[in-house]
Short mmCIF file of C-alpha atoms in Angstrom, two decimals:
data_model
loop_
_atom_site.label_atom_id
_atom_site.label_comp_id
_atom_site.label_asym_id
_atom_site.label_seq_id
_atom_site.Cartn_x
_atom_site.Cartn_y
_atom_site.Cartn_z
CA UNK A 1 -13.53 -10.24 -12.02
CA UNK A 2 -10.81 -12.03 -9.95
CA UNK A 3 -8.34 -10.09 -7.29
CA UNK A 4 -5.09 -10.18 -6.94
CA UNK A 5 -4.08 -13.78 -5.59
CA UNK A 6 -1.08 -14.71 -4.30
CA UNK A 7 1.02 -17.69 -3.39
CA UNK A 8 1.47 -19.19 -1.36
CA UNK A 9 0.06 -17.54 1.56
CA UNK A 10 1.83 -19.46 4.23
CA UNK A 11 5.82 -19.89 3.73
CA UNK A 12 8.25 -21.10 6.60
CA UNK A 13 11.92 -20.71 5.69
CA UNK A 14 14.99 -20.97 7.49
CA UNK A 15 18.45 -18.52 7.85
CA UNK A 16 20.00 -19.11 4.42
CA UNK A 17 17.58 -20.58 2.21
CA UNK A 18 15.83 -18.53 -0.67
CA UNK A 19 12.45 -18.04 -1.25
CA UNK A 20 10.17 -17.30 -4.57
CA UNK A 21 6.20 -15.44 -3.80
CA UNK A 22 4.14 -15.16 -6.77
CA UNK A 23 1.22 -12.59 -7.72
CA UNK A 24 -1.38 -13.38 -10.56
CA UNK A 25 -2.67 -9.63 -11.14
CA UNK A 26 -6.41 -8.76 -11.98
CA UNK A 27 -6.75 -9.53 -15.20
CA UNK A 28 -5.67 -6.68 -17.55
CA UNK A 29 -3.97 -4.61 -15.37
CA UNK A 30 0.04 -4.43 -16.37
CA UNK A 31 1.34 -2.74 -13.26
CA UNK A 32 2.53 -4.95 -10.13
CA UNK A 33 4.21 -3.26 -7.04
CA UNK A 34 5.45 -5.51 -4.22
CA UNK A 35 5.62 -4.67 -0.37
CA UNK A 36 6.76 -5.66 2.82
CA UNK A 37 4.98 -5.04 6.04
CA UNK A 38 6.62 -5.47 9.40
CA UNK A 39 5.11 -4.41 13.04
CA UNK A 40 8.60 -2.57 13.44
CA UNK A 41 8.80 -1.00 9.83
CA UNK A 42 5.39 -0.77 9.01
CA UNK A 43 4.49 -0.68 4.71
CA UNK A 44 7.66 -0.12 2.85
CA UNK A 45 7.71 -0.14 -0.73
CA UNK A 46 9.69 -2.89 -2.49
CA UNK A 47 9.73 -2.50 -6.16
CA UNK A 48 7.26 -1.90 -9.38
CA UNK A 49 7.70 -3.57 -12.29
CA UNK A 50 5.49 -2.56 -15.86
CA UNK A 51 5.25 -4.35 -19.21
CA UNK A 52 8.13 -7.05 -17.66
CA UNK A 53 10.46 -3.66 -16.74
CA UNK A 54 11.47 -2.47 -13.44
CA UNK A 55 10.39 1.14 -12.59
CA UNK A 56 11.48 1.84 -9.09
CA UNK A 57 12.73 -0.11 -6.35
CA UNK A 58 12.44 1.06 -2.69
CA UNK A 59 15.27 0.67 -0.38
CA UNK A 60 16.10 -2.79 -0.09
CA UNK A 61 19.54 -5.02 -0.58
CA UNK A 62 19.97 -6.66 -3.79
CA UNK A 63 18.90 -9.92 -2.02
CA UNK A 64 15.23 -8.70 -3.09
CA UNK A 65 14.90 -9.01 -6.40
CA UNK A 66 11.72 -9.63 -8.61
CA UNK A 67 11.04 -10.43 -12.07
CA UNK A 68 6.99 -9.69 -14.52
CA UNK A 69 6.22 -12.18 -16.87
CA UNK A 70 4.79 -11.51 -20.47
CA UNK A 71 1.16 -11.99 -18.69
CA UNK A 72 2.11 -9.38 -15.76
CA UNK A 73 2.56 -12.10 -13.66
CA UNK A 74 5.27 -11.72 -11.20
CA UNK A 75 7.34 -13.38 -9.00
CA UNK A 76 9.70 -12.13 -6.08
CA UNK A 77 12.90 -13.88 -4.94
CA UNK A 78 14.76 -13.11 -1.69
CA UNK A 79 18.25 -14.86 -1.19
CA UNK A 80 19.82 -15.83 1.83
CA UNK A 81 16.60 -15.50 3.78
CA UNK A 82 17.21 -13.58 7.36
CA UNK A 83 15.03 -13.74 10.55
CA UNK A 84 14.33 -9.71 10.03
CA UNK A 85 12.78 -10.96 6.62
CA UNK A 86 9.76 -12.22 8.59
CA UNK A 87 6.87 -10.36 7.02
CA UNK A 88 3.47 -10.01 4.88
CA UNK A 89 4.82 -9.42 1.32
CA UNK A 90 1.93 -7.61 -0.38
CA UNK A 91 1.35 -7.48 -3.78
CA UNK A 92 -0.96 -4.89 -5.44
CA UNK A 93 -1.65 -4.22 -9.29
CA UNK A 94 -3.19 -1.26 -11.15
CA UNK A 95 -4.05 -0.61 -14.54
CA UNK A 96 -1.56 1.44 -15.91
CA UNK A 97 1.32 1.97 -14.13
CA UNK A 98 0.92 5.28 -13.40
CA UNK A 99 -0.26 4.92 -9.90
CA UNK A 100 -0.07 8.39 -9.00
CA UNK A 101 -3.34 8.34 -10.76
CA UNK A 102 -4.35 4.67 -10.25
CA UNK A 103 -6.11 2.59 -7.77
CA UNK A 104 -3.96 -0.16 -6.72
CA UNK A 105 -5.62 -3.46 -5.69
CA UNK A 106 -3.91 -5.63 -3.45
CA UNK A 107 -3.70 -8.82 -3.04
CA UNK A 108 -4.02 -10.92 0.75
CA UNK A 109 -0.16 -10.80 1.12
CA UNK A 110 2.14 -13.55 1.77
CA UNK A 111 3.10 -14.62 5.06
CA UNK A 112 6.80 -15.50 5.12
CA UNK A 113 8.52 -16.80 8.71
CA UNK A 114 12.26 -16.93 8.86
CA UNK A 115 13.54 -19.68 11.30
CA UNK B 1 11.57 11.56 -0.31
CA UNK B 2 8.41 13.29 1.07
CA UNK B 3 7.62 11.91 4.74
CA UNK B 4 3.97 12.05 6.03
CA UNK B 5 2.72 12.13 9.98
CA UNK B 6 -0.07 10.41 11.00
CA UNK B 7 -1.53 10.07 14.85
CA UNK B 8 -1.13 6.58 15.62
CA UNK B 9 -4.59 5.82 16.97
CA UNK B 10 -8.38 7.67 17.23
CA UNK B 11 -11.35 7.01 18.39
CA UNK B 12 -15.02 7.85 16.74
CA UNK B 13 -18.69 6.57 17.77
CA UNK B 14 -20.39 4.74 15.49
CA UNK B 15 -22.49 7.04 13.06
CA UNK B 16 -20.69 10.05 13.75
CA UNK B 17 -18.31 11.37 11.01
CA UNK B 18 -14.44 10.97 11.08
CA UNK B 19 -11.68 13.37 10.63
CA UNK B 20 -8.11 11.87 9.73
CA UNK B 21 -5.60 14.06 9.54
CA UNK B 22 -2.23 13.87 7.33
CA UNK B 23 0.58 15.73 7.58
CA UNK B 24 3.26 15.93 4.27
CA UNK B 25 4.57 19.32 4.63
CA UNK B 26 7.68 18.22 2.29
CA UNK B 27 5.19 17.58 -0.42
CA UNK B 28 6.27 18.03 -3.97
CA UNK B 29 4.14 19.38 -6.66
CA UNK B 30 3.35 16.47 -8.45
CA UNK B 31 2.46 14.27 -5.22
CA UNK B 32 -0.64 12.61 -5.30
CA UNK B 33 -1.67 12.34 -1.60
CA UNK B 34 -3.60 8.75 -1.98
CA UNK B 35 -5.45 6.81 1.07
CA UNK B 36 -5.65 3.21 1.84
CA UNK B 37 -7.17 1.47 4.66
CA UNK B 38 -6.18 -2.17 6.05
CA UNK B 39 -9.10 -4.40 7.89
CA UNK B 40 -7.57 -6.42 9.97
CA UNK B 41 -5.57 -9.62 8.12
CA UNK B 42 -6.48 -8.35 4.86
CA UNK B 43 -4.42 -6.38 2.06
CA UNK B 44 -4.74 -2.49 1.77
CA UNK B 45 -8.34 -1.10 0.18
CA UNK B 46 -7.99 2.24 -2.03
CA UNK B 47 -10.10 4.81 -0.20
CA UNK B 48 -9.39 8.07 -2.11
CA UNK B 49 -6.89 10.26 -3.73
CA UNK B 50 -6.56 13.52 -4.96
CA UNK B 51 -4.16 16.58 -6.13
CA UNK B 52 -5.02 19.69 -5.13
CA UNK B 53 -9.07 19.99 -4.55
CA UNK B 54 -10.80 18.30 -2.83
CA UNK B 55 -12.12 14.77 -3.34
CA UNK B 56 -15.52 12.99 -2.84
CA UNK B 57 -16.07 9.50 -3.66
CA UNK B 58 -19.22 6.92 -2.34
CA UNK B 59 -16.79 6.04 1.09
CA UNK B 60 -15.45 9.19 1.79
CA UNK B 61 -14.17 13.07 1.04
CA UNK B 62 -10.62 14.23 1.15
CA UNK B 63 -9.83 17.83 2.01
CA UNK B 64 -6.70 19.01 0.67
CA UNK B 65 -4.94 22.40 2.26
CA UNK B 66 -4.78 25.08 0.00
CA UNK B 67 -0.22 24.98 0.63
CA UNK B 68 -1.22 21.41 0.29
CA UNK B 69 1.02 20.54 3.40
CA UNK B 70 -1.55 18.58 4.94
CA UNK B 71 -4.99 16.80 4.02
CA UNK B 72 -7.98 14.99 5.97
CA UNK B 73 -9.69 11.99 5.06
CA UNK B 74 -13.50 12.46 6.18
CA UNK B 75 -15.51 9.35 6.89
CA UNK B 76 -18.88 11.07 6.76
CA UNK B 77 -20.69 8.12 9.17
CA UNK B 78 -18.35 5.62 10.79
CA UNK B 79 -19.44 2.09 11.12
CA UNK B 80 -18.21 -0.53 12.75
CA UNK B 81 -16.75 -1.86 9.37
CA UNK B 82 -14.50 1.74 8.92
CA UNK B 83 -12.43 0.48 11.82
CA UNK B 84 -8.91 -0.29 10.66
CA UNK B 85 -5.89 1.21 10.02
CA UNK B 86 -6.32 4.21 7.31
CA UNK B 87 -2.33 5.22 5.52
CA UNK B 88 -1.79 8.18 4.21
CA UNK B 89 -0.02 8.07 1.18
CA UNK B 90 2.26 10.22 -1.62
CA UNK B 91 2.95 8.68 -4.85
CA UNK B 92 4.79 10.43 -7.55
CA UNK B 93 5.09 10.11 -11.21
CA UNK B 94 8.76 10.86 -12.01
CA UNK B 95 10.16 10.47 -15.61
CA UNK B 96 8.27 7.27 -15.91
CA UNK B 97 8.70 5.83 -12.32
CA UNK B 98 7.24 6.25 -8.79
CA UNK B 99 8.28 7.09 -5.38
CA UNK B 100 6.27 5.59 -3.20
CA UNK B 101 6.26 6.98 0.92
CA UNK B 102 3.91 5.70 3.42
CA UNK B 103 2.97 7.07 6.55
CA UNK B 104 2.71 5.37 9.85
CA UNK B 105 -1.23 4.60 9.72
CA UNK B 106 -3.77 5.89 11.89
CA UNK B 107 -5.84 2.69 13.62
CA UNK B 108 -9.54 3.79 13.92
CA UNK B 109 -11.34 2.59 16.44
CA UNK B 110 -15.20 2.97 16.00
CA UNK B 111 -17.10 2.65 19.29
CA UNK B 112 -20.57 1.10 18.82
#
């Protein structure tokens, strides 16, 4: 069975511009969390989306936004890109969404550097 | 949200067993305390998780304090492919959605 991917895994943006990540989850899971990992910040939670609906977002401006797809695909957008944006953006799915109780799988991450 | 406290760093020989510590003494009672480890430039791995009693899966054991304030991740035989950094984690089911707090990761070092 196939992992998480990810794309792309190398991104180089500057001030300003947006920028779109995408995560294929393993096949048949429906749950797809998103996060950001800094040296500074360490893993922060971004959001969590199930069956195409948001279920909780962490603490982040509405510049991060993020979107599932009717095959639990999903994408993330960030707007108006800033150097502290400069980070792996992990994706991870699970099975059911309940990931109190599930094993998330994660994906390689995203590296995204803001110029 | 409930924080947890991790040491930032330990050290362990090769072959002998591990004892990570977690601290989450604002735990809630439906917190799941869950553990993930990161190799170095990969994504998280699921190590273990568990509720109340104690856990024990093919990589490790979790021990989970009876006031459930705290809980230990036990590597039972460290190899040089346990070191990384280990996160201590509390995910909770709340009308439908999570919160989600990480800790600040404890980087094993295993000394061959």
């Amino acid at each position: 069975k196939a992992g998480v991917t990810q794309t792309p895994r190398y991104l180089i943006k500057t001030r300003g511009q947006q920028v779109t990540l995408s995560c294929s989850p393993i096949s048949g899971h429906r749950s797809v969390s998103w996060y950001q990992q800094t040296p500074g910040q360490g893993l922060q939670f971004l959001f969590e989306y199930f069956s195409e609906t948001q279920r909780n977002k962490g603490n982040f401006p509405g510049r991060f936004s993020g979107r599932q797809f009717s095959n639990s695909r999903s994408e993330m957008n960030v707007s108006t890109l800033e150097l502290g944006d400069s980070a792996l953006y992990l994706c991870a799915s699970s099975l059911a969404g309940g990931g109190a109780l599930d094993e998330q799988f994660f994906g390689p991450g995203t590296r995204l550097t803001v110029l | 949200d409930a924080k947890t406290t991790q040491p930032n760093s330990m050290e362990s020989n090769e072959e002998e067993p591990v004892h990570l510590p977690c601290n989450h003494s604002t735990i809630s009672g439906t917190d799941y305390i869950h553990w993930y480890r990161q190799l170095p430039s990969q994504g998280p791995e699921y190590v273990i998780h568990g509720l109340t009693s104690n856990v024990n899966n093919r990589m490790a054991s979790l021990a989970i304090a009876e006031d459930r304030k705290s809980s230990t991740l036990i590597l039972h035989r460290a190899t040089l492919r346990d070191a990384a950094v280990y996160y201590c984690i509390l995910r909770s089911p709340s009308g439908g959605y999570q919160k989600v707090t990480f800790g600040t990761g404890t980087k094993l070092q295993v000394i061959p």
